[in-house]
């Protein structure tokens, strides 16, 4: 086998508390992840191993014949299993290193698992998806690393890497013990036996498959920091102001302490001076004995004056210091008063912010309640109108009359393929060879040409078998210039031929294969074009039908929808009881509000009332918050039905209706080959008394008017109803849908005898 890694994307939410406590220099926190996970793996069968004997020889021969360039790839058949879980992973966060476990919980009704079956050009493996259900809970030990990349005030962007190991693998029990692996084995074994039913059963040996329960996740997570940045900035500014005030206060305190120290020094100096003066007196007394009294007195006076000057200077300096101290104390008191005032202002501002926040929340609540109160959706008046738009009557009775009819639809003889592929697309219906005898052609006249196209190959095969053995079918494979495989066109023709030969047992001598390459890249360059020596093989599909005509032809319905929150969508439904069953007649969903909805009753036969019971009209609306409007009362439209049997029993003359569905190309008058072949038949039914309705779908802005189509058919435009519908009939994103969107519906009603 081969290792096939299938990565998947996972989305979820993470709650993180990065720091709950600190131990040994490490921060310890907590993480919990909640996310939707997909476990995807492939069960791969090596065909050379599981096939033995003649069956193996036949398979290798089929590979060499059908896909010689892909011999190695075709030796493998791989079924892809996707298992879906809701996972919850609690983790211990140790400084960015996470350790914990992941618990996977299956929810069968909401998160089904799938098994995708591969396609094969050899084995009849049909591409389809099997829905499985898992009931097993899984537990995965896991380790992770989380590292911050970018930080901001609002949060942190982190890189996250995770490694998980499943001791009891979620894949092993599901593949080995439940229906998933058994279903893969059964599908492959049935395909092998259907491809070669005569081979012995013991030549198919299908083994079990085990998958390594290891998963690696790499991703990004963003952790939000929920705080009020504006208030934090304000508090930081106020904190800066307070710090400035405290700094001034500290400076004043330092000056005060310095002055206090200087005062102490001056006091000590004064005390020392007094002591020195006392000592000098003693000294003078002693000197007085030795010197003359007046000399000593002069010295004493001089010393006293000097001391007095020094004391006076010290007193002056002390007075200045005391004055400065008082000024600083006043400044301190002023700063403390201002600080208290600012604290009160901050508290008041915080209360104002809180009050404003509460008022805003209350206002928002009142707005939401007001929006809910004004949300309503009610039906207005119901008015019948003529084709020309003139109003007929309010609350009309819808008169539905039946007519004998035939319904002819053009089939495009083209099979579309995918880009760079020669495999038959799954949108084309293929039957088993054993069912070809019991196969019946579609018999529903209401089926559109686009729906009939899925049966194209079966219709062509059935007609070819019923035709003369000399009729030959030509299959022309086409490829675009940008498709690299030079043999792709021939392979596409061979794919279609293989289905007709192998399933419908059409002799290969009646099928001619051709190939061509066209410039550019377009859907019609990835096709197989079908033609036949007998035009009836690809002729339009005609079935008997019963036509219904409604009067009035147009019904308008008032839509009274009001929503303060804004409308998301509205849905108008029209239903009727048919054979004791409630049947949906018309269902319209739109997002744009309109005052009135116009129902063109005769545009689609499938939407016409089918019984004489009244129609019920209901209206629903949803706003942008997914809230539904209160249920509005339904309204009724009375119905009067006149059947073909009633008119036949009365012996009155009746009309016959002919329906035709044509296809056009670049313009409305650019009809397809099969459509042009119907023109003579259409013209034969258009008599002077006939009533003709022509409706063109999906016209381009540059298209000619519908009146020119009427001119081609020989219809007087003044006596016919001509309409264009800009919307597309088919919304599927396929080339077939685009082809059949360019359609023209013709309805011819002619008088005839009963």
XYZ file of C-alpha atoms in Angstrom:
754
model
C 0.000 0.000 0.000
C 0.936 3.702 0.102
C 0.763 6.366 2.779
C -1.899 8.970 1.941
C -1.989 11.992 4.254
C -5.307 13.893 4.180
C -5.012 17.241 6.057
C -8.172 18.922 7.354
C -9.042 22.382 8.688
C -10.398 22.766 12.219
C -12.114 25.837 13.727
C -12.941 26.446 17.334
C -12.698 28.638 20.435
C -9.994 28.750 23.132
C -10.411 29.961 26.737
C -7.005 30.668 28.309
C -5.941 31.736 31.815
C -2.146 31.978 31.342
C -1.074 32.650 34.965
C -2.851 31.170 37.994
C 0.230 30.552 40.168
C 4.053 30.510 39.944
C 6.231 27.557 40.980
C 10.003 27.131 40.560
C 10.103 30.201 38.317
C 7.377 28.858 35.970
C 3.920 30.298 35.335
C 1.127 27.770 35.642
C -2.212 28.397 33.871
C -5.164 26.679 32.211
C -6.409 26.307 28.601
C -9.560 24.671 27.242
C -10.242 24.215 23.484
C -13.657 23.492 21.957
C -13.770 22.770 18.214
C -15.229 20.635 15.422
C -12.707 18.027 14.230
C -12.646 15.752 11.184
C -10.624 12.516 11.160
C -10.016 11.633 7.521
C -8.319 8.491 6.257
C -8.373 6.226 3.247
C -8.855 2.471 3.144
C -6.618 1.426 0.244
C -6.957 -1.931 -1.516
C -4.013 -3.167 -3.591
C -5.788 -5.017 -6.387
C -2.816 -7.268 -7.221
C -2.998 -8.598 -3.640
C -6.729 -9.148 -3.208
C -7.283 -10.691 -6.662
C -5.879 -14.096 -7.590
C -6.056 -16.570 -10.428
C -7.952 -15.769 -13.624
C -9.691 -12.808 -11.983
C -6.317 -11.108 -11.387
C -5.229 -11.820 -14.981
C -8.497 -10.370 -16.352
C -8.191 -7.217 -14.220
C -4.574 -6.552 -15.263
C -5.584 -7.079 -18.888
C -8.449 -4.600 -18.511
C -6.042 -1.996 -17.057
C -3.623 -2.428 -19.948
C -6.484 -2.037 -22.466
C -8.524 0.778 -20.864
C -5.922 2.877 -19.014
C -2.433 1.858 -20.283
C -0.919 5.134 -19.037
C -2.254 4.670 -15.477
C -1.388 0.996 -14.770
C 0.205 1.718 -11.380
C -2.554 4.082 -10.215
C -5.339 1.671 -11.192
C -3.747 -1.046 -8.998
C -5.148 0.854 -5.998
C -8.791 1.438 -5.014
C -9.187 3.881 -2.116
C -12.333 4.523 -0.041
C -12.149 7.763 1.947
C -13.636 7.810 5.457
C -14.364 11.097 7.207
C -15.261 10.909 10.916
C -16.647 14.059 12.556
C -16.565 14.868 16.259
C -17.102 17.756 18.639
C -13.814 17.889 20.607
C -13.150 19.415 24.048
C -9.490 19.616 25.191
C -8.599 20.817 28.756
C -4.857 21.586 29.026
C -2.387 22.602 31.755
C -0.329 25.637 30.599
C 3.261 25.619 31.938
C 4.934 28.775 30.565
C 3.654 28.116 27.017
C 4.021 24.303 27.158
C 0.580 22.621 27.272
C -0.167 19.124 28.543
C -3.616 17.527 28.641
C -6.133 15.360 26.809
C -8.666 15.747 23.997
C -12.152 14.188 24.342
C -14.070 13.570 21.062
C -17.850 13.311 21.422
C -19.913 12.056 18.436
C -23.339 13.599 17.835
C -24.935 11.182 15.303
C -27.930 13.348 14.384
C -25.852 16.481 13.764
C -22.347 15.326 12.813
C -22.647 12.241 10.645
C -19.562 10.533 9.321
C -19.160 9.796 5.630
C -17.715 7.115 3.388
C -16.853 8.337 -0.136
C -16.804 5.608 -2.807
C -14.269 6.147 -5.653
C -15.011 5.938 -9.354
C -13.292 3.420 -11.625
C -13.274 3.026 -15.429
C -13.052 -0.764 -14.973
C -15.044 -1.739 -11.905
C -18.689 -0.483 -11.775
C -18.067 1.603 -8.658
C -20.691 4.363 -8.606
C -19.564 7.723 -7.168
C -21.772 8.275 -4.132
C -21.465 9.141 -0.454
C -22.593 6.760 2.282
C -23.719 8.425 5.540
C -22.483 6.566 8.659
C -22.941 7.143 12.348
C -20.330 6.768 15.079
C -21.307 6.124 18.719
C -17.780 5.944 20.183
C -16.183 8.550 22.455
C -12.439 9.007 21.896
C -9.749 10.211 24.318
C -6.443 11.584 22.957
C -3.436 12.470 25.177
C -1.949 15.590 23.646
C 0.944 18.020 24.055
C 1.098 21.525 22.645
C 3.362 24.553 22.394
C 1.935 28.081 22.330
C 4.155 31.052 21.530
C 3.112 34.728 21.256
C 3.752 36.387 17.887
C 2.134 39.845 18.024
C 0.825 41.713 21.116
C -1.478 44.716 21.303
C -3.766 46.393 23.853
C -6.720 44.287 22.620
C -5.000 40.871 22.773
C -2.196 38.530 21.640
C -1.797 36.538 18.382
C -0.221 33.129 19.189
C 1.345 30.310 17.185
C -0.007 26.888 18.248
C 1.431 23.419 17.487
C -0.201 20.207 18.821
C 0.677 16.504 18.770
C -2.044 13.944 19.671
C -1.913 10.181 20.139
C -4.930 7.887 20.471
C -4.075 4.745 22.515
C -7.506 3.391 21.541
C -7.567 4.717 17.962
C -10.827 6.270 16.694
C -10.110 4.699 13.338
C -9.407 1.117 14.376
C -12.757 0.349 16.103
C -14.734 2.214 13.470
C -13.015 0.486 10.552
C -12.654 -2.967 12.092
C -15.767 -3.365 14.233
C -18.452 -1.089 12.720
C -20.160 -0.756 9.393
C -17.557 1.517 7.727
C -14.908 -1.059 6.775
C -17.551 -3.752 6.214
C -19.364 -1.395 3.858
C -16.122 -0.691 1.942
C -15.442 -4.427 1.635
C -19.029 -5.157 0.546
C -19.074 -2.410 -2.120
C -15.718 -3.502 -3.563
C -16.641 -7.210 -3.520
C -19.997 -6.544 -5.242
C -18.277 -4.394 -7.869
C -15.720 -7.133 -8.607
C -18.430 -9.792 -8.905
C -20.612 -7.570 -11.058
C -17.663 -6.883 -13.356
C -16.796 -10.602 -13.622
C -19.686 -12.631 -12.156
C -18.327 -15.976 -13.369
C -15.155 -15.823 -11.252
C -15.037 -17.944 -8.044
C -15.716 -16.063 -4.810
C -12.476 -17.322 -3.198
C -10.417 -15.333 -5.703
C -11.407 -12.097 -3.865
C -9.459 -11.714 -0.610
C -10.115 -8.464 1.199
C -8.072 -7.838 4.356
C -8.530 -5.601 7.387
C -6.869 -2.185 7.523
C -5.321 -0.395 10.540
C -4.439 3.284 10.632
C -1.805 5.004 12.800
C -3.676 7.064 15.444
C -1.347 10.090 15.244
C -2.448 13.655 14.442
C -0.481 16.907 14.180
C -2.121 20.348 14.289
C -0.517 23.688 13.396
C -2.484 26.912 13.601
C -3.009 30.379 15.028
C -5.061 31.563 17.994
C -5.960 35.069 19.088
C -6.481 35.730 22.799
C -8.537 38.846 23.526
C -7.780 41.105 26.516
C -11.198 42.308 27.699
C -10.670 45.747 29.342
C -11.705 49.403 29.002
C -8.627 50.946 27.375
C -10.000 54.497 27.621
C -10.521 54.330 31.400
C -7.086 52.698 31.853
C -5.459 55.563 29.923
C -7.329 58.111 32.085
C -6.241 56.354 35.271
C -2.625 56.251 33.983
C -2.717 60.012 33.299
C -4.165 60.697 36.769
C -1.574 58.374 38.284
C 1.141 60.371 36.509
C -0.329 63.610 37.947
C -0.450 62.099 41.453
C 3.154 60.905 41.073
C 4.120 64.468 40.107
C 2.366 65.827 43.200
C 4.065 63.231 45.365
C 7.430 64.176 43.810
C 6.863 67.876 44.675
C 5.823 66.869 48.175
C 8.958 64.767 48.552
C 11.075 67.717 47.356
C 9.376 70.009 49.891
C 9.951 67.421 52.607
C 13.647 67.244 51.705
C 13.925 71.059 51.891
C 12.092 71.058 55.237
C 14.414 68.380 56.616
C 17.405 70.338 55.357
C 16.148 73.509 57.078
C 15.515 71.545 60.260
C 19.083 70.236 60.178
C 20.433 73.755 59.605
C 18.333 75.059 62.534
C 19.813 72.396 64.796
C 23.314 73.316 63.626
C 22.623 77.039 64.291
C 21.235 76.232 67.757
C 24.307 74.144 68.543
C 26.468 76.985 67.270
C 24.611 79.471 69.511
C 25.001 77.207 72.513
C 28.691 76.802 71.806
C 28.975 80.589 71.516
C 27.344 81.062 74.918
C 29.695 78.502 76.406
C 32.635 80.223 74.749
C 31.386 83.593 76.092
C 31.298 82.170 79.595
C 34.754 80.841 79.203
C 35.877 84.218 77.812
C 34.435 85.942 80.938
C 36.489 83.708 83.119
C 39.476 84.358 80.933
C 38.837 88.149 81.079
C 38.557 87.952 84.809
C 41.885 86.268 84.922
C 43.378 88.633 82.311
C 41.873 91.586 84.135
C 44.177 90.815 86.906
C 47.111 91.004 84.560
C 46.102 93.856 82.327
C 44.442 97.084 82.862
C 40.703 97.047 83.472
C 39.733 99.402 80.668
C 41.755 97.432 78.073
C 39.971 94.303 79.129
C 36.647 96.077 78.999
C 37.318 97.273 75.461
C 38.187 93.775 74.417
C 35.090 92.473 76.179
C 32.902 95.034 74.443
C 34.438 94.215 71.093
C 33.903 90.502 71.677
C 30.320 91.068 72.865
C 29.492 93.181 69.810
C 30.935 90.566 67.501
C 28.931 87.898 69.307
C 25.792 90.026 69.098
C 26.304 90.519 65.355
C 26.794 86.787 64.917
C 23.706 86.011 67.022
C 21.666 88.593 65.069
C 22.756 87.042 61.766
C 21.857 83.577 63.111
C 18.445 84.869 64.222
C 17.846 86.431 60.796
C 18.786 83.161 59.067
C 16.558 81.226 61.489
C 13.636 83.591 60.771
C 14.077 83.067 57.028
C 14.167 79.300 57.551
C 10.991 79.394 59.668
C 9.285 81.531 56.993
C 10.299 79.069 54.273
C 9.054 76.161 56.407
C 5.677 77.844 56.842
C 5.442 78.452 53.072
C 6.245 74.842 52.340
C 3.618 73.671 54.835
C 1.033 75.911 53.151
C 2.067 74.555 49.737
C 1.772 70.990 51.087
C -1.735 71.667 52.392
C -2.728 73.175 49.015
C -1.373 70.125 47.157
C -3.201 67.739 49.505
C -6.442 69.719 48.975
C -6.018 69.630 45.173
C -5.252 65.889 45.309
C -8.444 65.224 47.270
C -10.428 67.346 44.790
C -8.993 65.383 41.851
C -9.802 62.083 43.583
C -13.379 63.256 43.973
C -13.466 64.352 40.306
C -12.160 60.945 39.177
C -14.758 59.130 41.275
C -17.482 61.398 39.861
C -16.227 60.800 36.311
C -16.239 57.024 36.874
C -19.820 57.212 38.151
C -20.820 59.298 35.111
C -19.230 56.725 32.748
C -21.057 53.899 34.541
C -24.363 55.808 34.371
C -23.886 56.511 30.648
C -23.086 52.834 29.990
C -26.244 51.743 31.808
C -28.312 54.339 29.929
C -26.862 53.137 26.611
C -27.653 49.503 27.441
C -31.210 50.461 28.449
C -31.631 52.442 25.210
C -30.383 49.484 23.165
C -32.804 47.189 24.993
C -35.707 49.521 24.263
C -34.685 49.729 20.590
C -34.583 45.924 20.318
C -37.981 45.641 21.970
C -39.364 48.296 19.611
C -37.981 46.425 16.591
C -39.599 43.222 17.754
C -42.906 44.957 18.287
C -43.074 46.406 14.748
C -42.009 43.197 12.935
C -45.012 41.732 11.120
C -45.863 40.088 7.796
C -49.461 40.039 6.552
C -51.168 39.280 3.271
C -52.846 42.177 1.475
C -55.563 42.148 -1.135
C -55.686 39.419 -3.824
C -56.592 40.792 -7.275
C -57.082 39.038 -10.631
C -55.602 40.733 -13.736
C -55.641 40.318 -17.524
C -52.568 39.662 -19.674
C -52.418 43.358 -20.606
C -52.153 44.333 -16.924
C -55.682 45.632 -16.510
C -57.387 44.770 -13.230
C -60.311 42.333 -13.350
C -61.733 41.726 -9.874
C -60.664 41.506 -6.215
C -60.787 38.091 -4.495
C -61.347 36.303 -7.839
C -62.451 32.719 -8.416
C -59.700 30.966 -10.402
C -61.360 29.112 -13.304
C -59.144 26.221 -14.498
C -60.156 24.536 -17.756
C -58.546 21.328 -19.090
C -57.784 20.656 -22.776
C -56.350 17.727 -24.704
C -52.686 18.460 -25.489
C -49.365 17.181 -26.788
C -46.006 18.238 -25.363
C -42.835 18.308 -27.519
C -39.396 19.103 -26.088
C -36.114 19.493 -27.960
C -33.214 17.362 -26.692
C -29.664 18.612 -27.279
C -27.715 15.550 -28.623
C -24.646 16.401 -26.545
C -22.906 14.787 -23.556
C -20.840 17.273 -21.511
C -17.650 16.173 -19.714
C -15.603 17.782 -16.946
C -12.325 19.602 -17.646
C -9.461 17.189 -18.574
C -11.704 14.156 -17.877
C -13.095 11.305 -19.953
C -15.141 9.786 -17.111
C -18.915 9.800 -17.583
C -20.332 12.525 -15.252
C -22.600 11.193 -12.494
C -25.385 13.599 -13.537
C -26.154 11.332 -16.539
C -28.387 8.419 -15.522
C -26.852 5.007 -16.276
C -28.661 1.692 -15.805
C -27.401 -1.824 -15.231
C -27.192 -4.115 -18.244
C -29.599 -6.559 -16.602
C -32.290 -3.829 -16.456
C -32.217 -2.773 -20.115
C -35.191 -4.951 -21.120
C -37.358 -3.531 -18.323
C -36.269 0.068 -18.894
C -39.117 2.424 -19.843
C -38.775 5.803 -21.472
C -39.837 8.825 -19.337
C -43.619 9.298 -19.528
C -44.108 12.494 -17.483
C -45.104 15.311 -19.903
C -44.341 17.877 -17.172
C -40.660 16.946 -17.102
C -38.528 19.786 -18.478
C -36.009 19.374 -21.303
C -33.211 19.912 -18.774
C -34.525 17.035 -16.611
C -34.968 14.802 -19.690
C -31.339 15.423 -20.702
C -30.125 13.193 -17.855
C -31.812 10.284 -19.718
C -30.254 11.254 -23.112
C -28.083 8.143 -23.584
C -30.881 5.771 -22.556
C -33.379 7.493 -24.906
C -30.908 7.348 -27.828
C -30.105 3.680 -27.100
C -33.789 2.687 -26.864
C -34.614 4.459 -30.125
C -31.595 2.938 -31.876
C -32.617 -0.603 -30.885
C -36.166 0.003 -32.154
C -34.940 1.480 -35.459
C -33.746 -0.353 -38.570
C -30.490 -2.314 -38.110
C -28.986 -0.199 -40.895
C -29.196 3.016 -38.828
C -25.695 4.107 -37.744
C -24.831 6.363 -34.779
C -21.862 8.773 -34.960
C -20.133 9.856 -31.734
C -17.777 12.839 -32.124
C -15.525 13.474 -29.148
C -14.406 17.091 -28.706
C -11.645 18.584 -26.546
C -10.460 22.135 -25.938
C -7.065 23.435 -27.044
C -5.892 23.841 -23.426
C -6.531 20.187 -22.492
C -3.128 18.475 -22.488
C -4.095 14.861 -23.284
C -3.956 14.589 -27.084
C -6.209 11.510 -27.049
C -8.838 13.002 -24.704
C -11.441 13.551 -27.464
C -11.160 9.908 -28.613
C -11.382 8.685 -25.002
C -14.590 10.655 -24.455
C -16.185 9.144 -27.566
C -15.047 5.689 -26.409
C -16.650 6.256 -22.952
C -20.072 6.931 -24.516
C -19.653 4.056 -26.997
C -18.668 1.709 -24.157
C -21.879 2.442 -22.263
C -24.069 1.850 -25.360
C -22.220 -1.370 -26.278
C -21.744 -2.909 -22.814
C -25.044 -1.887 -21.199
C -27.471 -1.713 -24.151
C -25.701 -4.409 -26.238
C -25.691 -2.273 -29.392
C -23.403 -3.851 -32.028
C -20.135 -1.971 -32.330
C -20.598 -1.922 -36.125
C -23.503 0.506 -35.683
C -21.366 3.074 -33.808
C -18.828 5.315 -35.539
C -16.277 7.123 -33.344
C -14.672 10.402 -34.345
C -12.499 12.989 -32.560
C -11.707 16.654 -33.045
C -9.942 19.481 -31.220
C -11.260 23.029 -31.114
C -9.545 26.311 -30.303
C -10.130 28.087 -27.030
C -11.665 26.850 -23.796
C -15.463 26.543 -23.601
C -17.998 24.025 -22.182
C -19.039 22.953 -25.700
C -15.407 21.933 -26.246
C -15.603 19.209 -23.606
C -18.336 17.099 -25.180
C -19.388 14.124 -27.232
C -21.777 15.163 -30.019
C -24.331 12.574 -31.149
C -25.742 12.324 -34.687
C -27.482 9.507 -36.584
C -28.225 8.487 -40.147
C -31.908 8.506 -39.136
C -32.995 11.947 -37.719
C -35.605 10.310 -35.482
C -32.881 9.005 -33.153
C -32.223 12.547 -31.833
C -35.704 13.957 -32.620
C -37.704 16.008 -30.059
C -39.420 14.099 -27.246
C -43.236 14.160 -27.602
C -45.841 12.909 -25.093
C -49.649 13.237 -24.787
C -50.645 15.763 -22.154
C -53.568 17.551 -20.540
C -53.287 21.343 -20.713
C -54.817 23.643 -18.165
C -55.708 27.286 -18.696
C -56.425 29.622 -15.801
C -58.689 32.668 -15.803
C -57.692 35.265 -14.718
C -54.182 34.588 -16.098
C -52.461 36.805 -13.519
C -53.106 37.027 -9.766
C -51.418 39.723 -7.689
C -51.043 39.305 -3.935
C -50.329 42.215 -1.574
C -47.357 41.806 0.803
C -47.532 43.956 3.954
C -44.131 43.346 5.593
C -42.596 45.732 8.141
C -39.375 45.118 10.087
C -37.422 47.607 12.147
C -34.389 45.318 12.330
C -34.311 44.705 8.566
C -35.727 41.852 6.490
C -33.601 38.790 5.734
C -36.073 36.947 3.491
C -39.773 36.341 2.895
C -41.552 33.229 1.615
C -44.931 33.061 -0.121
C -46.554 29.619 -0.330
C -49.636 28.511 -2.300
C -51.035 25.033 -1.520
C -54.076 22.896 -2.472
C -55.658 19.659 -1.334
C -55.331 17.146 -4.221
C -56.597 13.569 -3.733
C -56.735 14.149 0.054
C -53.090 15.302 0.115
C -51.768 18.783 0.840
C -49.760 19.668 -2.308
C -47.477 22.670 -2.784
C -48.591 24.524 -5.932
C -46.252 27.532 -5.778
C -43.382 28.469 -3.488
C -41.514 31.782 -3.823
C -38.621 32.928 -1.616
C -36.922 36.338 -1.989
C -34.855 38.871 -0.041
C -36.078 42.122 -1.622
C -39.298 43.636 -0.288
C -41.995 44.333 -2.900
C -45.515 45.706 -2.301
C -47.232 43.110 -4.527
C -46.279 39.704 -5.925
C -47.544 38.799 -9.428
C -48.298 35.114 -10.093
C -48.430 34.385 -13.851
C -50.609 31.313 -13.470
C -50.397 29.987 -17.047
C -46.593 30.215 -17.346
C -45.916 26.768 -15.866
C -48.389 23.893 -16.200
C -46.948 22.230 -13.093
C -47.970 25.244 -10.964
C -51.636 25.261 -12.071
C -54.290 24.070 -9.591
C -55.063 20.348 -9.973
C -58.406 20.034 -8.199
C -61.514 22.053 -7.454
C -60.501 22.709 -3.852
C -59.652 26.258 -2.794
C -56.025 27.438 -2.741
C -54.520 28.530 0.580
C -52.015 31.416 0.528
C -49.551 31.899 3.414
C -46.748 34.388 4.088
C -43.691 34.021 6.319
C -40.842 36.497 6.984
C -37.501 36.391 8.809
C -35.483 39.459 9.869
C -31.688 39.827 9.906
C -31.543 38.530 13.510
C -33.248 35.284 12.324
C -36.425 36.154 14.225
C -39.675 35.163 12.522
C -42.633 37.482 12.191
C -45.800 36.484 14.082
C -47.869 33.989 12.118
C -50.249 35.814 9.775
C -53.745 34.554 8.836
C -53.847 32.574 5.566
C -56.109 33.581 2.691
C -58.062 31.473 0.211
C -58.543 31.641 -3.552
C -61.625 29.781 -4.789
C -61.088 27.372 -7.703
C -63.539 26.203 -10.385
C -62.295 23.205 -12.411
C -63.677 22.161 -15.817
C -62.308 18.779 -16.987
C -62.034 17.255 -20.469
C -64.496 14.534 -19.452
C -67.114 17.121 -18.424
C -66.870 18.913 -21.757
C -66.948 15.608 -23.684
C -70.061 14.481 -21.808
C -71.830 17.734 -22.703
C -71.009 17.216 -26.425
C -69.608 20.722 -26.818
C -66.736 21.573 -29.176
C -63.376 21.710 -27.453
C -59.888 23.014 -28.151
C -56.553 21.211 -28.536
C -53.317 22.622 -27.057
C -49.823 22.049 -28.462
C -46.781 22.728 -26.261
C -43.301 23.167 -27.751
C -40.026 23.844 -25.938
C -37.253 25.117 -28.263
C -33.585 26.007 -27.644
C -31.693 29.038 -28.966
C -28.040 30.043 -29.080
C -26.400 33.476 -29.298
C -29.705 35.272 -29.994
C -33.387 34.434 -29.697
C -33.665 33.751 -33.449
C -30.535 31.551 -33.472
C -32.499 28.308 -33.053
C -30.795 24.937 -32.632
C -30.873 22.342 -35.452
C -33.476 20.230 -33.642
C -35.590 23.355 -32.962
C -35.542 24.383 -36.620
C -36.773 20.880 -37.530
C -39.972 21.575 -35.547
C -40.854 24.872 -37.279
C -42.937 23.331 -40.067
C -44.962 21.281 -37.564
C -45.525 24.352 -35.343
C -46.673 26.457 -38.314
C -49.178 23.751 -39.343
C -51.092 24.237 -36.060
C -51.220 28.044 -36.234
C -54.606 28.815 -37.790
C -56.353 32.204 -37.864
C -58.482 31.104 -34.886
C -55.530 29.796 -32.875
C -54.379 31.548 -29.727
C -50.583 31.651 -29.418
C -48.429 32.413 -26.358
C -44.629 32.756 -26.741
C -42.385 33.060 -23.669
C -38.599 33.513 -24.032
C -36.397 32.751 -21.015
C -32.985 34.235 -20.173
C -32.723 36.719 -23.090
C -29.559 38.795 -23.477
C -29.791 42.622 -23.502
C -28.781 42.704 -27.174
C -31.317 40.052 -28.257
C -33.982 40.773 -30.845
C -37.564 41.220 -29.697
C -39.885 38.248 -29.148
C -42.004 39.649 -31.970
C -39.334 38.499 -34.458
C -39.826 34.915 -33.211
C -43.533 35.360 -33.907
C -42.610 36.560 -37.397
C -40.533 33.409 -37.986
C -43.565 31.297 -36.997
C -45.911 33.364 -39.165
C -47.911 34.649 -36.166
C -49.534 38.072 -36.053
C -47.834 39.680 -33.026
C -50.963 41.711 -32.311
C -53.004 38.498 -31.880
C -50.419 36.638 -29.776
C -49.207 36.957 -26.182
C -45.455 37.654 -26.185
C -43.337 37.720 -23.011
C -39.702 37.583 -21.911
C -38.565 36.277 -18.511
C -35.142 37.493 -17.400
C -34.652 34.842 -14.703
C -32.922 31.520 -15.371
C -35.058 28.366 -15.344
C -32.223 26.178 -14.019
C -29.850 27.260 -11.240
C -27.488 24.235 -11.336
C -23.820 25.254 -12.073
C -23.484 22.825 -15.029
C -23.067 23.350 -18.790
C -26.330 21.426 -19.343
C -28.236 23.924 -17.184
C -26.669 26.856 -19.086
C -27.674 25.273 -22.421
C -31.319 24.661 -21.440
C -31.667 28.093 -19.798
C -31.847 29.529 -23.350
C -35.332 28.191 -24.003
C -38.476 29.381 -25.783
C -41.904 28.026 -24.703
C -44.673 28.076 -27.301
C -48.326 27.338 -26.478
C -50.831 26.991 -29.348
C -54.534 26.552 -28.582
C -56.661 25.645 -31.627
C -60.421 24.965 -31.854
C -61.331 21.365 -32.670
C -64.315 19.056 -32.578
C -64.901 16.739 -29.630
